[in-house]
mmCIF file of C-alpha atoms and ligand atoms in Angstrom:
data_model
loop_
_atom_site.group_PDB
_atom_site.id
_atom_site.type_symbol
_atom_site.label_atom_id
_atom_site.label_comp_id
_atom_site.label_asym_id
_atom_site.label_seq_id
_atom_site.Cartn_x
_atom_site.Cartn_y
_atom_site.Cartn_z
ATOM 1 C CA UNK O 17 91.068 8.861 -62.127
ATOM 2 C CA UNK O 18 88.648 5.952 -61.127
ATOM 3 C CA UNK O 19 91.212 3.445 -61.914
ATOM 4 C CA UNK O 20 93.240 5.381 -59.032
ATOM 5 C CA UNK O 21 90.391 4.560 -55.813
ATOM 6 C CA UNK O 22 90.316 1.330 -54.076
ATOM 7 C CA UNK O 23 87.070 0.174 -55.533
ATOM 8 C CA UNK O 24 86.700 1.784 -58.772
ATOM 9 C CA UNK O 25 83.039 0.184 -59.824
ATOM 10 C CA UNK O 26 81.787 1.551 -56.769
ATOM 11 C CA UNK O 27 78.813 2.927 -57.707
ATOM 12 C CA UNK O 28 79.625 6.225 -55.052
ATOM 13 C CA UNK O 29 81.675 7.870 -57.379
ATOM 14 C CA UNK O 30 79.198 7.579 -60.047
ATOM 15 C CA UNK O 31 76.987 9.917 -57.274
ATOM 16 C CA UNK O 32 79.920 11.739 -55.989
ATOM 17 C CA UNK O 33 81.675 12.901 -59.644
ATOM 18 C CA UNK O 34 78.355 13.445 -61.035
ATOM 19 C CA UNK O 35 79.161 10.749 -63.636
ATOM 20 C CA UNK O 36 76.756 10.523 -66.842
ATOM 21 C CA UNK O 37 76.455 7.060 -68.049
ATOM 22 C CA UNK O 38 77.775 7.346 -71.469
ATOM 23 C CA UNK O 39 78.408 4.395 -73.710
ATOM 24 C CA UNK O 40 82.041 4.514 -72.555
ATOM 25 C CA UNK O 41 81.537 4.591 -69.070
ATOM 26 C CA UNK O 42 78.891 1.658 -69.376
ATOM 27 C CA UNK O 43 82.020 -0.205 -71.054
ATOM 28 C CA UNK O 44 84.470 0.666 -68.044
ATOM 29 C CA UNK O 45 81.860 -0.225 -65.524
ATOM 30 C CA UNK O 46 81.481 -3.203 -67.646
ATOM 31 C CA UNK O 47 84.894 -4.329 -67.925
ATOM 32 C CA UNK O 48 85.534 -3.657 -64.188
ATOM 33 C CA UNK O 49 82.298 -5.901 -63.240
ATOM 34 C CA UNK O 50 80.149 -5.395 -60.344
ATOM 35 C CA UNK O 51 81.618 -4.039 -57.338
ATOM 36 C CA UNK O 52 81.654 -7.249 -54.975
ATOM 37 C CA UNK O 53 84.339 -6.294 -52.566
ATOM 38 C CA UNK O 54 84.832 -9.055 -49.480
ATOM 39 C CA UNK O 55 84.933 -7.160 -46.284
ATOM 40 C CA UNK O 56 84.225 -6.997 -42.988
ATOM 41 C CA UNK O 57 80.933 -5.326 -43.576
ATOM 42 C CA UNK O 58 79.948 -2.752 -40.646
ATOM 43 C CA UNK O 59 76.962 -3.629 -38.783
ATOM 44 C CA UNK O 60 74.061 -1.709 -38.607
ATOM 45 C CA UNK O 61 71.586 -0.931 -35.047
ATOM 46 C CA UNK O 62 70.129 -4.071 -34.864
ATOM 47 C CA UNK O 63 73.451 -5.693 -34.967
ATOM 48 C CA UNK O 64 73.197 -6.767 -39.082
ATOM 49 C CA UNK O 65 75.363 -6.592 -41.625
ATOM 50 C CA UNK O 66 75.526 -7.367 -45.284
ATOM 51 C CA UNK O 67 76.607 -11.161 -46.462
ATOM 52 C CA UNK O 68 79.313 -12.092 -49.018
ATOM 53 C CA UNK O 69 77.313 -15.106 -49.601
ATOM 54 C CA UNK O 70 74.408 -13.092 -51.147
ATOM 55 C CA UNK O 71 76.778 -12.520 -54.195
ATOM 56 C CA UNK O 72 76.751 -16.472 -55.273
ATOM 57 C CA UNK O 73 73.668 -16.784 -56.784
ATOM 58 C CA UNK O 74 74.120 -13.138 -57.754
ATOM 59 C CA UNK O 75 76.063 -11.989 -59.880
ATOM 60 C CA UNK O 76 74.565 -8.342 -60.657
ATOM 61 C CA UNK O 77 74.592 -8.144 -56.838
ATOM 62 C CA UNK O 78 77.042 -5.330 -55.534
ATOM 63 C CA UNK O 79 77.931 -3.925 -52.546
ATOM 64 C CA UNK O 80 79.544 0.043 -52.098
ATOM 65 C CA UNK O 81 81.644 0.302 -49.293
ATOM 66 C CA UNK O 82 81.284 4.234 -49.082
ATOM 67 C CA UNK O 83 76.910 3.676 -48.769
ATOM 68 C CA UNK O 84 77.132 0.849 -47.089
ATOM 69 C CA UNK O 85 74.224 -0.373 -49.147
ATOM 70 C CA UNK O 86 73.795 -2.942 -51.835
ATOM 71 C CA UNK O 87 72.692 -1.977 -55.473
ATOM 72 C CA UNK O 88 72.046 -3.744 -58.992
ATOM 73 C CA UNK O 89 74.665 -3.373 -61.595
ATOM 74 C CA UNK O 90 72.728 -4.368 -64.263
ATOM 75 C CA UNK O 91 69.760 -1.838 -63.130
ATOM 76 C CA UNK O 92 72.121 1.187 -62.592
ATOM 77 C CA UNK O 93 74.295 1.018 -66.029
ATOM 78 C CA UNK O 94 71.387 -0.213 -68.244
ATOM 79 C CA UNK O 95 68.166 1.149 -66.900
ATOM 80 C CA UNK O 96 68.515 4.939 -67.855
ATOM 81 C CA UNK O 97 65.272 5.626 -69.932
ATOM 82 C CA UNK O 98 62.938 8.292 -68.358
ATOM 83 C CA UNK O 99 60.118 5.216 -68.168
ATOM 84 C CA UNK O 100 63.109 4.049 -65.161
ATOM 85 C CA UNK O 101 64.078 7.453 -63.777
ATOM 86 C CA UNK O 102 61.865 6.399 -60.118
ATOM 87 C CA UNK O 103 62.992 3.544 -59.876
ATOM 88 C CA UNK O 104 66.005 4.584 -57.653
ATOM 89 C CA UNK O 105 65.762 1.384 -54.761
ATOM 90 C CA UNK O 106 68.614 -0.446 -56.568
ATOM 91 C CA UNK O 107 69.635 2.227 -58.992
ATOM 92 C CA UNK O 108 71.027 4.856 -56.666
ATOM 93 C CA UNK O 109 69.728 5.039 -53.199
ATOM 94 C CA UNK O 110 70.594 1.574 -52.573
ATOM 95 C CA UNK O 111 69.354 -1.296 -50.225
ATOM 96 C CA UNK O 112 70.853 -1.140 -46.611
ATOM 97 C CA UNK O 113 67.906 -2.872 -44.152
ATOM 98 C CA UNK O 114 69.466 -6.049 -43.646
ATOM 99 C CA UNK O 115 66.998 -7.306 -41.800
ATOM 100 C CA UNK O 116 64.831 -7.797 -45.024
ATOM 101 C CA UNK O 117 67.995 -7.915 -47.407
ATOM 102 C CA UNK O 118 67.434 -11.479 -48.862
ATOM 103 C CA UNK O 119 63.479 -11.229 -49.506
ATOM 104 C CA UNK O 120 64.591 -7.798 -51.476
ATOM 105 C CA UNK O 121 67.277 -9.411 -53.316
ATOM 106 C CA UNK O 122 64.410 -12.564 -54.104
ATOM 107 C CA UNK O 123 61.922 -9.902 -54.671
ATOM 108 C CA UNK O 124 64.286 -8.322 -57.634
ATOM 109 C CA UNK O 125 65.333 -11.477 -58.980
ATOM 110 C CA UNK O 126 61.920 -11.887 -60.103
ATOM 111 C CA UNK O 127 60.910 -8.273 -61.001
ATOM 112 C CA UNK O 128 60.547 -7.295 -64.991
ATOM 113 C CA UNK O 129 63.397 -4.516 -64.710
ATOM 114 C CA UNK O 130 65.962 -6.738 -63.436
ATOM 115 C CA UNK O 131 65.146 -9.199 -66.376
ATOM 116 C CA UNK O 132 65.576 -6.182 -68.863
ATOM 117 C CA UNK O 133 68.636 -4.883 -67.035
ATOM 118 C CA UNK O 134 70.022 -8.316 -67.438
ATOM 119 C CA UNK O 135 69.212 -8.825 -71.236
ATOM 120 C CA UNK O 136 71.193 -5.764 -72.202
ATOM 121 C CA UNK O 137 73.955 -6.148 -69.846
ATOM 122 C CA UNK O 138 74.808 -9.663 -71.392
ATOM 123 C CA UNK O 139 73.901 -8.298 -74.795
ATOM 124 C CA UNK O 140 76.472 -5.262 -74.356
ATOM 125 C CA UNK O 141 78.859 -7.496 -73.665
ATOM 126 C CA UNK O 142 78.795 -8.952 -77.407
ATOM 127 C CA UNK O 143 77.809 -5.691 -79.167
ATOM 128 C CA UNK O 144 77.693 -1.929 -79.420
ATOM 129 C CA UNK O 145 75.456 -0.295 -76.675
ATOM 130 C CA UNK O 146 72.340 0.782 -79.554
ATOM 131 C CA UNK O 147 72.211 -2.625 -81.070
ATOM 132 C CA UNK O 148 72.406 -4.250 -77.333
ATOM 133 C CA UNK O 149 69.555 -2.362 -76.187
ATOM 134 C CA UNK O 150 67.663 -3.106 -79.760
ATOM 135 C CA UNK O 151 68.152 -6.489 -79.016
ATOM 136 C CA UNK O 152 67.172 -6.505 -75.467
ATOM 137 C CA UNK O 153 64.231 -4.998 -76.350
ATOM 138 C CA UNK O 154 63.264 -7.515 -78.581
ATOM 139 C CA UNK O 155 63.954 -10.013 -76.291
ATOM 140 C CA UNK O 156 62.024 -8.498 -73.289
ATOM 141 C CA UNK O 157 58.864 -7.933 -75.734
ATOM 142 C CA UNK O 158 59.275 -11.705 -76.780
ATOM 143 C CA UNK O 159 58.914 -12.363 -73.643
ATOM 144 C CA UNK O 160 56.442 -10.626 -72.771
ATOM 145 C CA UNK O 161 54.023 -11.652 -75.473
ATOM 146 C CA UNK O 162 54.443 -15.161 -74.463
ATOM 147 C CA UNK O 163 53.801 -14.362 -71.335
ATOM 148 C CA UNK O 164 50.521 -13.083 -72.194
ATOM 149 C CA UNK O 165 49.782 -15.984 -74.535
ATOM 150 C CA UNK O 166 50.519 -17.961 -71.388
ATOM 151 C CA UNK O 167 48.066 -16.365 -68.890
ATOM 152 C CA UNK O 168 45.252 -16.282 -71.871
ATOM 153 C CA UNK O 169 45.914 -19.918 -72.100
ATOM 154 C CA UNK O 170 45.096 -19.934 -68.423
ATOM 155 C CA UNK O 171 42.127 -17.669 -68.389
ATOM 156 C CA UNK O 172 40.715 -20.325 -70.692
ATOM 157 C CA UNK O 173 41.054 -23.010 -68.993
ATOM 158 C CA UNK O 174 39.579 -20.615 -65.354
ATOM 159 C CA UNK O 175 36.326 -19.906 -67.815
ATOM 160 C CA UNK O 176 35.605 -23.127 -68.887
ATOM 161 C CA UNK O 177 36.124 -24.510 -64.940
ATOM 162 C CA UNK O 178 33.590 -21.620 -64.389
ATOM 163 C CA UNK O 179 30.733 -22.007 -67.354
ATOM 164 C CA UNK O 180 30.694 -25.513 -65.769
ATOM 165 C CA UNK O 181 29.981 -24.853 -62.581
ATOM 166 C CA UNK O 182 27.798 -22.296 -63.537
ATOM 167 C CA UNK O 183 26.048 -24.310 -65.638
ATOM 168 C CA UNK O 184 25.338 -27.189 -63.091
ATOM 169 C CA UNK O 185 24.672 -24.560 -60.483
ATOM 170 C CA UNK O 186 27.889 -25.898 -58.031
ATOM 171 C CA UNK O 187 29.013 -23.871 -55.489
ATOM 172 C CA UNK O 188 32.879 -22.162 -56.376
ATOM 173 C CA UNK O 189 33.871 -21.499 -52.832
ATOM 174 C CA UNK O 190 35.130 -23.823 -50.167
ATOM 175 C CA UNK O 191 34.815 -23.243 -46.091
ATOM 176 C CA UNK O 192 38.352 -24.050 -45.978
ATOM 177 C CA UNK O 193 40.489 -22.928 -48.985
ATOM 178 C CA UNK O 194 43.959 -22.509 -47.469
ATOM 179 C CA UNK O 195 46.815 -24.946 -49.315
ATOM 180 C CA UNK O 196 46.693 -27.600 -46.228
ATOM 181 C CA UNK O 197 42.491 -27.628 -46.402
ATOM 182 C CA UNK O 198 41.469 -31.494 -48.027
ATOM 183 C CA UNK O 199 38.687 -29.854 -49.778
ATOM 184 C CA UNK O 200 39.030 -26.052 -51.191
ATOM 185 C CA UNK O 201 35.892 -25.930 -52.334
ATOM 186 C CA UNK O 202 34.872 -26.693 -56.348
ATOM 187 C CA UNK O 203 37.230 -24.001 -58.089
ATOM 188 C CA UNK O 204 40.308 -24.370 -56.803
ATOM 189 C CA UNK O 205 39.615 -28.401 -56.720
ATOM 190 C CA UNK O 206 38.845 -28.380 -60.658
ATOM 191 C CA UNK O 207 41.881 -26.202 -60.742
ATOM 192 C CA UNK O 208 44.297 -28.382 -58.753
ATOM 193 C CA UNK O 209 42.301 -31.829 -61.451
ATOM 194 C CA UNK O 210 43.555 -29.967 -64.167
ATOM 195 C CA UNK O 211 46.587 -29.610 -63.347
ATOM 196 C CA UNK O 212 47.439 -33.359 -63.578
ATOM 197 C CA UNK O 213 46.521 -33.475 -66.633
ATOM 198 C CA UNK O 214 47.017 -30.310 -68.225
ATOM 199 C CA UNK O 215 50.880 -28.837 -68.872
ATOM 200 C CA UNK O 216 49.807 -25.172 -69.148
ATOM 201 C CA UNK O 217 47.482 -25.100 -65.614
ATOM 202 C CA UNK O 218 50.396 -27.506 -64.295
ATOM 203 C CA UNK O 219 53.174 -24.933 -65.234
ATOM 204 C CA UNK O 220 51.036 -21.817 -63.433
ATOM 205 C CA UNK O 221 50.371 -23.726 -60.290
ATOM 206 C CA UNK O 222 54.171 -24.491 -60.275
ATOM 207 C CA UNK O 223 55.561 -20.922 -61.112
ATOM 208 C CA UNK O 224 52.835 -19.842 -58.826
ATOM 209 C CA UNK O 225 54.143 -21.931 -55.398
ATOM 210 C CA UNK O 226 57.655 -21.287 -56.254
ATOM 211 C CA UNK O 227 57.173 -17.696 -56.037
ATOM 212 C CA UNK O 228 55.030 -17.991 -52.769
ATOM 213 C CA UNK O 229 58.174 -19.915 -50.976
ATOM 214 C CA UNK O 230 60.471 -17.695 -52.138
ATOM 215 C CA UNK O 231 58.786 -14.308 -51.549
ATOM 216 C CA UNK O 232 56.913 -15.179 -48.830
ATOM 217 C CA UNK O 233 53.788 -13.497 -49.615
ATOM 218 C CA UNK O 234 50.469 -14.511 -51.994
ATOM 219 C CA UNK O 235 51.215 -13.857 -55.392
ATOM 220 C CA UNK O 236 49.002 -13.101 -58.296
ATOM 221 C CA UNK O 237 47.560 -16.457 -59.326
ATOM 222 C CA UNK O 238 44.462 -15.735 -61.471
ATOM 223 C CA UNK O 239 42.637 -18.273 -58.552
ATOM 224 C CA UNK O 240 41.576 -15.595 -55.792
ATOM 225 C CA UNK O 241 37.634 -15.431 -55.312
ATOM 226 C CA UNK O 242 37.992 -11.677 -56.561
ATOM 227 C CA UNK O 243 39.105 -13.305 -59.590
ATOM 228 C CA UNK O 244 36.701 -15.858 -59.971
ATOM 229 C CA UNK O 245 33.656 -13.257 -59.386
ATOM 230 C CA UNK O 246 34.988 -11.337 -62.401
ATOM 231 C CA UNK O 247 34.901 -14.280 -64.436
ATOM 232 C CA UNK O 248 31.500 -14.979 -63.626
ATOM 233 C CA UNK O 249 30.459 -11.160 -63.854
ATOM 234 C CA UNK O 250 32.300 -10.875 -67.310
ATOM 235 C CA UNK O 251 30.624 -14.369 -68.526
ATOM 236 C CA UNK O 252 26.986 -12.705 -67.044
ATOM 237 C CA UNK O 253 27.508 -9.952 -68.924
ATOM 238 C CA UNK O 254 28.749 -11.500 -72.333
ATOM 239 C CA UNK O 255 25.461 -13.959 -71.669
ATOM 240 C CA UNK O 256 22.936 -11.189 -71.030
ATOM 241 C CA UNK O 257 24.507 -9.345 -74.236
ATOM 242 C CA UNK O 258 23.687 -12.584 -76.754
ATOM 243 C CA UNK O 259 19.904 -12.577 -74.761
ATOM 244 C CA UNK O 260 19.673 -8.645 -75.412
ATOM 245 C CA UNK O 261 19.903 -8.691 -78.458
ATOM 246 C CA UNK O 262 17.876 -11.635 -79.280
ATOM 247 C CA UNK O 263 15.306 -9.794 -77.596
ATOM 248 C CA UNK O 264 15.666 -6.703 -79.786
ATOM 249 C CA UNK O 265 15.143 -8.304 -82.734
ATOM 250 C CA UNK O 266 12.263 -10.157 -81.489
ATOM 251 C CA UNK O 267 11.179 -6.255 -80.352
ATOM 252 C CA UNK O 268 8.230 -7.434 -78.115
ATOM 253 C CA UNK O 269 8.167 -9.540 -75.051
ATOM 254 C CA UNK O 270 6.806 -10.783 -71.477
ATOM 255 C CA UNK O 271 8.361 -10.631 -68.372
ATOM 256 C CA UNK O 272 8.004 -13.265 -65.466
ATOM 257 C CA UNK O 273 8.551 -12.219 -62.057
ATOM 258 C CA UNK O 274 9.311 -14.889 -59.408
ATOM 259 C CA UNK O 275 9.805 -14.450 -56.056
ATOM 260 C CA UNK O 276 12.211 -16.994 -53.851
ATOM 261 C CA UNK O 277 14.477 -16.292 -50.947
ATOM 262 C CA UNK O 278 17.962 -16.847 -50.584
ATOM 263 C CA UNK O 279 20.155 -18.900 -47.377
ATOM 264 C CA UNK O 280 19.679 -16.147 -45.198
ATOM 265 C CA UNK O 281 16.314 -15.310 -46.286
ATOM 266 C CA UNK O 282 16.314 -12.594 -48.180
ATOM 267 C CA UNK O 283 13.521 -11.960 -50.495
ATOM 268 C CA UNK O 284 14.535 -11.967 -54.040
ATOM 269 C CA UNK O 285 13.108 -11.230 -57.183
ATOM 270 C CA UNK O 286 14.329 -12.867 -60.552
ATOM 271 C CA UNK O 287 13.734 -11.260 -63.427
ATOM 272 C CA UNK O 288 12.710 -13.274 -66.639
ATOM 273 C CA UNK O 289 12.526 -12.315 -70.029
ATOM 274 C CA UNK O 290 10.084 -14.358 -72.221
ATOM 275 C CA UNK O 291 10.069 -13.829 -76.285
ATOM 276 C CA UNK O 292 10.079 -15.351 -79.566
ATOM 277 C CA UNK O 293 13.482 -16.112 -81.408
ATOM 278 C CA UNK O 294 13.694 -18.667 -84.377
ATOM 279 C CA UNK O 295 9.844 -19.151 -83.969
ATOM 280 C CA UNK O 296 10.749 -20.793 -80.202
ATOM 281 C CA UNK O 297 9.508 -19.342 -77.350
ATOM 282 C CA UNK O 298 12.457 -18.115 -75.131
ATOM 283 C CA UNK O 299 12.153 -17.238 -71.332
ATOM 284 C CA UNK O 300 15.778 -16.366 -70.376
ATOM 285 C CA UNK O 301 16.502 -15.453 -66.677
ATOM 286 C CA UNK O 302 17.913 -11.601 -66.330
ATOM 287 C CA UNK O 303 19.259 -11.271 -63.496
ATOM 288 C CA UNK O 304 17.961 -11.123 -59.495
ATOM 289 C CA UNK O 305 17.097 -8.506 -57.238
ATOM 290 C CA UNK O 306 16.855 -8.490 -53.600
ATOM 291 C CA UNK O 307 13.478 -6.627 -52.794
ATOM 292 C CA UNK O 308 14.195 -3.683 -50.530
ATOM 293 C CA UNK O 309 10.409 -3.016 -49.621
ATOM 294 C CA UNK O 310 7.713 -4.914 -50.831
ATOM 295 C CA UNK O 311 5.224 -2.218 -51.642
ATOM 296 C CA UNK O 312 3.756 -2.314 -54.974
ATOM 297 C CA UNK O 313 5.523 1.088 -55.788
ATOM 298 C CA UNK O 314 8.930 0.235 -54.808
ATOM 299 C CA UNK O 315 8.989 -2.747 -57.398
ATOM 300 C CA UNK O 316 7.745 -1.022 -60.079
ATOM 301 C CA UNK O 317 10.477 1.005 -59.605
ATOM 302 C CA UNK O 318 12.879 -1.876 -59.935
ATOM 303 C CA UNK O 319 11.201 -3.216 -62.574
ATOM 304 C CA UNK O 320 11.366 0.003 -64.493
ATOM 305 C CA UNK O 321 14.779 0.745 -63.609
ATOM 306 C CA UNK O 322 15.585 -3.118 -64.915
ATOM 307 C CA UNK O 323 13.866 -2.748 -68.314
ATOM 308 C CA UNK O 324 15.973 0.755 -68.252
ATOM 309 C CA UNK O 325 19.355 -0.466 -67.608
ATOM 310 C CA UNK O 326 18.697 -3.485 -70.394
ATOM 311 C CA UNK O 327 17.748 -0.907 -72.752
ATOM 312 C CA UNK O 328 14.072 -2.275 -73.264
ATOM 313 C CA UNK O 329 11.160 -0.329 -73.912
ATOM 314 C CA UNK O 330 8.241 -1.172 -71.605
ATOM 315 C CA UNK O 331 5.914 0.121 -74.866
ATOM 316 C CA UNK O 332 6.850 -3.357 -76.226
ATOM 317 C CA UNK O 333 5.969 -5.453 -73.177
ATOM 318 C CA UNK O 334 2.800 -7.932 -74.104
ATOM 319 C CA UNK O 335 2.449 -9.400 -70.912
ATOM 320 C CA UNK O 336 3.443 -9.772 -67.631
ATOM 321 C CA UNK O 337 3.356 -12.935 -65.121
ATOM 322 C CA UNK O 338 4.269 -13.672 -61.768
ATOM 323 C CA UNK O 339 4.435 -16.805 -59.446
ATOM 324 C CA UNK O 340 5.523 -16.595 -55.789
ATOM 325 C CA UNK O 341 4.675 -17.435 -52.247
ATOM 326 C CA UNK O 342 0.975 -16.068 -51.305
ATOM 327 C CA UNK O 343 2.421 -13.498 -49.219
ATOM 328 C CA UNK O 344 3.537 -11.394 -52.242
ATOM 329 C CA UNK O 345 0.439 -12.084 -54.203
ATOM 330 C CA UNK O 346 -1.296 -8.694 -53.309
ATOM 331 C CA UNK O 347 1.873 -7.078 -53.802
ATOM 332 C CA UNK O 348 1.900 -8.700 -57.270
ATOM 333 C CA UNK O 349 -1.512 -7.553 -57.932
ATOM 334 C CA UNK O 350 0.184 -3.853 -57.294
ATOM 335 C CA UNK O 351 2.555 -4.119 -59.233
ATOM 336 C CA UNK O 352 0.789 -5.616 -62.278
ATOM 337 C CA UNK O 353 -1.901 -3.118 -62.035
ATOM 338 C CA UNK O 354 0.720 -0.484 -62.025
ATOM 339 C CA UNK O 355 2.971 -1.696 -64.900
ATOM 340 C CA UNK O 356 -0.612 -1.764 -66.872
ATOM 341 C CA UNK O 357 -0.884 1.933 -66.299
ATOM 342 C CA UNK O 358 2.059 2.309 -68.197
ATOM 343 C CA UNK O 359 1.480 0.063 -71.253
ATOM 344 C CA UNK O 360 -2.111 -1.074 -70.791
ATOM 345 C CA UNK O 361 -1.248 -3.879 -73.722
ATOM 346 C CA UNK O 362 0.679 -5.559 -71.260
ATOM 347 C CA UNK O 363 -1.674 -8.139 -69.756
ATOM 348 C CA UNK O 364 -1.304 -10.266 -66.685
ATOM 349 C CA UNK O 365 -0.808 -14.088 -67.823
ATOM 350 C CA UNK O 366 -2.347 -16.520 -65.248
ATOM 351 C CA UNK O 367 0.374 -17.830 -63.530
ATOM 352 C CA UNK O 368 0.201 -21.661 -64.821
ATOM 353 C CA UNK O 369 1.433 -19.455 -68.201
ATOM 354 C CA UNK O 370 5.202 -19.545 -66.360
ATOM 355 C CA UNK O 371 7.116 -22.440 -67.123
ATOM 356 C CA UNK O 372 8.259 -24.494 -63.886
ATOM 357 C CA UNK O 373 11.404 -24.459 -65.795
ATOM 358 C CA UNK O 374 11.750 -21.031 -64.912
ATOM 359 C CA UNK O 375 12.958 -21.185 -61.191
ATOM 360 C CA UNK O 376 15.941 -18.965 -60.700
ATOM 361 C CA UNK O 377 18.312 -22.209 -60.137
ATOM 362 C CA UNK O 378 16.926 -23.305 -63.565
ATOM 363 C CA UNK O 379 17.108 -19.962 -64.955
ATOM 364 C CA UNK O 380 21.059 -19.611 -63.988
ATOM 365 C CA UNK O 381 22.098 -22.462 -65.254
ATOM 366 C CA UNK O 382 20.237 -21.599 -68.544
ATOM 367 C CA UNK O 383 21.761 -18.138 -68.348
ATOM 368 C CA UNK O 384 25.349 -19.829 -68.813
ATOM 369 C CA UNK O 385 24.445 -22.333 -72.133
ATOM 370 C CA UNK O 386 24.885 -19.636 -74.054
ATOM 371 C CA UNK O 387 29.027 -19.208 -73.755
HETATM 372 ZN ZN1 ZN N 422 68.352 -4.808 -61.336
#
């Protein structure tokens, strides 16, 4: 009956006859191809039509006649688990805004499903449908695992780049970061260094600027400054785990409170841990806090709620010692007096008892030897 209609592959009659794609129909489909008639394609409103020259580079490309829309033969005859069912743009509804035709037809080129669609269409081709799809399958998972070994080999190379700037206490971000800018800023300037020199980072900047041209649009790149603040939270919290438990198994300890303020002068509060470990004395930065009010009631709150969320018991606090500008001073003497009411065995060291080392740009940079 199909053999009978002017374009027999069209995928229509699939939707028309209710067709179910059996192994024998995916073998007449096959045999006829996809359905790449040459027309002269109608035009749509805006005056745009579908192009025969979209099929060259193409070859799962097809175009029905009766929908006047373009689908994927690889997608429609080989993508039929339930995991595909919604996936209906070029499995059954079809693509028929010319307008953004080519970016779609880029956009597939690249997507997972049209790489899996194309593994077991060329892999029917050679073998019996369950064996094709076996094989596929192994293929596509292949390829995916080396395509995660690939971006952990990136992500390893985007932590070190971070630990080291962390470490020296350099800036990540440039004013200017677009691809044009002559300086991006640190991060993506490290990035673009290793990329001379290193094949994997050299391979991801490629891949990553091929897809921008051809799609248009920012792609996933591992390099955003989203990314690069959940490296540094991830490496923080890693850091603060090793100085945790160090801290537990010394079981008692100081804190240091110093005050500084930031560029736009905010007052801040970093939080230092001091404690024995290996029979060395330890003072390892925590983490910073802007100070909301600076009553003696409202940080002893934050202190309490910082020893809370670090899981450490202010019963095993021996001392407590501050160092900041003389305006906080009597706010200090609050606060110490306060904390004392708590756990009167934690006594106020005199303030030359903080090491100078224990500034918060000091105390960052320490916080990141650890990795
Ligand atoms: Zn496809």
């Amino acid at each position: 009956m199909l053999s009978e209609l002017q374009y027999p592959n069209d995928l229509a009659h699939v939707i028309n006859y209710k067709i179910c794609i059996s192994e024998s129909f995916i073998r007449l489909f096959t045999n006829y191809g996809p359905c790449q008639p040459v027309i002269p394609y109608p035009k749509n409103v805006e005056g745009r039509l579908f192009q025969k020259k979209w099929y060259e580079r193409n070859s799962w490309l097809e175009y029905s006649p009766q929908k006047d829309a373009m689908f994927c033969f690889s997608c429609r005859l080989f993508l039929n688990e339930e995991k595909y069912k919604g996936r209906v743009a070029w499995k059954s509804e079809g693509i028929s805004r010319w307008r953004t035709a080519l970016k779609k037809i880029k956009e597939h080129a690249s997507s997972e499903s049209y790489m899996i669609g194309m593994v077991r269409w060329k892999g029917f081709q050679s073998q019996a449908l369950d064996i094709a799809l076996e094989t596929a399958n192994q293929e596509v998972q292949a390829a995916r695992d080396k395509e995660k070994q690939r971006k952990r080999e990136i992500l390893c190379r985007l932590i070190s780049i971070t630990l080291y700037l962390a470490r020296q206490c350099f800036p990540f971000r440039g004013d200017q970061e677009s691809s044009i800018s002559e300086n991006r800023g640190n991060f993506l300037e490290l990035v673009e260094m290793f990329g001379k020199y290193d094949s994997v980072v050299k391979l991801h900047l490629d891949v990553i600027k091929e897809k921008q041209e051809i799609l248009k649009r920012s792609q996933v790149s591992l390099l955003s400054n989203r990314t690069q603040n959940d490296l540094i939270k991830a490496l923080a919290i890693s850091v603060r785990r090793v100085i945790l438990e160090e801290i537990h198994k010394s079981k008692i300890f100081s804190i240091l409170i110093d005050e500084t303020s930031d560029v736009s002068h905010t007052e801040q509060v970093s939080f230092v841990v001091r404690y024995v470990h290996d029979l060395k004395i330890k003072e390892r930065f925590i983490q910073v806090f802007n100070v909301q009010s600076t009553t003696g009631e409202a940080l002893e709150k934050e202190v309490i709620s910082m020893l809370n969320t670090n899981n450490l018991n202010i019963d095993d606090m021996r001392g407590q010692g501050y160092d900041g500008a003389a305006n906080m001073s009597g706010i200090y003497n609050g606060l110490q007096s306060r904390l004392q009411r708590q756990n009167p065995k934690a006594c106020t060291q005199p303030k030359s008892s903080i090491s100078r080392k224990c500034k918060i740009k000091y105390s960052v940079c320490n916080l990141f030897q650890f990795v």
